[in-house]
Tab-separated table of C-alpha atoms in Angstrom:
chain	number	residue	atom	x	y	z
A	153	UNK	CA	-0.662	14.306	6.712
A	154	UNK	CA	-1.903	11.448	4.557
A	155	UNK	CA	-0.742	8.011	5.624
A	156	UNK	CA	-1.125	4.617	4.010
A	157	UNK	CA	-2.597	1.824	6.095
A	158	UNK	CA	-0.969	-0.709	3.804
A	159	UNK	CA	0.773	-2.610	6.584
A	160	UNK	CA	-2.581	-3.162	8.300
A	161	UNK	CA	-4.283	-4.183	5.058
A	162	UNK	CA	-1.519	-6.664	4.252
A	163	UNK	CA	-1.647	-8.128	7.761
A	164	UNK	CA	-5.414	-8.648	7.499
A	165	UNK	CA	-4.936	-10.568	4.234
A	166	UNK	CA	-1.858	-12.455	5.468
A	167	UNK	CA	0.327	-11.015	2.705
A	168	UNK	CA	3.917	-9.794	3.011
A	169	UNK	CA	5.675	-7.178	0.875
A	170	UNK	CA	7.270	-9.697	-1.478
A	171	UNK	CA	3.938	-11.445	-2.071
A	172	UNK	CA	2.160	-8.133	-2.707
A	173	UNK	CA	4.938	-7.167	-5.089
A	174	UNK	CA	4.382	-10.375	-7.067
A	175	UNK	CA	0.608	-9.860	-7.027
A	176	UNK	CA	0.815	-6.270	-8.319
A	177	UNK	CA	3.986	-6.113	-10.396
A	178	UNK	CA	5.244	-3.263	-8.210
A	179	UNK	CA	8.895	-3.522	-7.164
A	180	UNK	CA	9.122	-5.073	-3.683
A	181	UNK	CA	11.171	-2.193	-2.274
A	182	UNK	CA	8.500	0.254	-3.456
A	183	UNK	CA	5.846	-1.850	-1.715
A	184	UNK	CA	8.041	-1.958	1.395
A	185	UNK	CA	8.454	1.849	1.360
A	186	UNK	CA	4.703	2.256	0.940
A	187	UNK	CA	3.991	-0.135	3.827
A	188	UNK	CA	6.429	1.754	6.086
A	189	UNK	CA	5.132	5.159	4.897
A	190	UNK	CA	8.574	6.056	3.590
A	191	UNK	CA	7.449	6.542	-0.026
A	192	UNK	CA	7.584	10.172	-1.188
A	193	UNK	CA	4.496	9.766	-3.365
A	194	UNK	CA	2.005	7.113	-4.409
A	195	UNK	CA	1.042	6.822	-8.025
A	196	UNK	CA	-2.655	6.330	-8.692
A	197	UNK	CA	-1.762	3.265	-10.775
A	198	UNK	CA	0.096	1.625	-7.878
A	199	UNK	CA	-2.682	2.436	-5.420
A	200	UNK	CA	-5.214	0.876	-7.773
A	201	UNK	CA	-3.081	-2.271	-8.181
A	202	UNK	CA	-2.761	-2.585	-4.390
A	203	UNK	CA	-6.487	-2.097	-3.873
A	204	UNK	CA	-7.313	-4.739	-6.472
A	205	UNK	CA	-4.773	-7.240	-5.124
A	206	UNK	CA	-5.948	-6.835	-1.517
A	207	UNK	CA	-9.618	-6.592	-2.537
A	208	UNK	CA	-10.020	-3.148	-0.977
A	209	UNK	CA	-13.149	-1.393	-2.206
A	210	UNK	CA	-12.997	1.862	-0.223
A	211	UNK	CA	-9.928	4.085	-0.464
A	212	UNK	CA	-10.518	5.054	3.187
A	213	UNK	CA	-9.466	1.512	4.076
A	214	UNK	CA	-6.054	2.249	2.539
A	215	UNK	CA	-5.411	5.951	3.210
A	216	UNK	CA	-6.054	8.032	6.322
A	217	UNK	CA	-5.488	11.626	7.348
A	218	UNK	CA	-3.529	12.332	10.520
A	219	UNK	CA	-2.938	15.775	11.966
């Protein structure tokens, strides 16, 4: 199963869901669902916005595979 490590990435940058929402233009409840791994899917556009906002250069720092 693929999981987002968004909560960890936000914690490292000291950013909460509302702040990330403002930084990316993504609705805050979508960001919250992504951070809690409740989102059904992640659009490539949203992932790119998150990576840019949090200055993540390697997708492996945002997504991991768990058995």
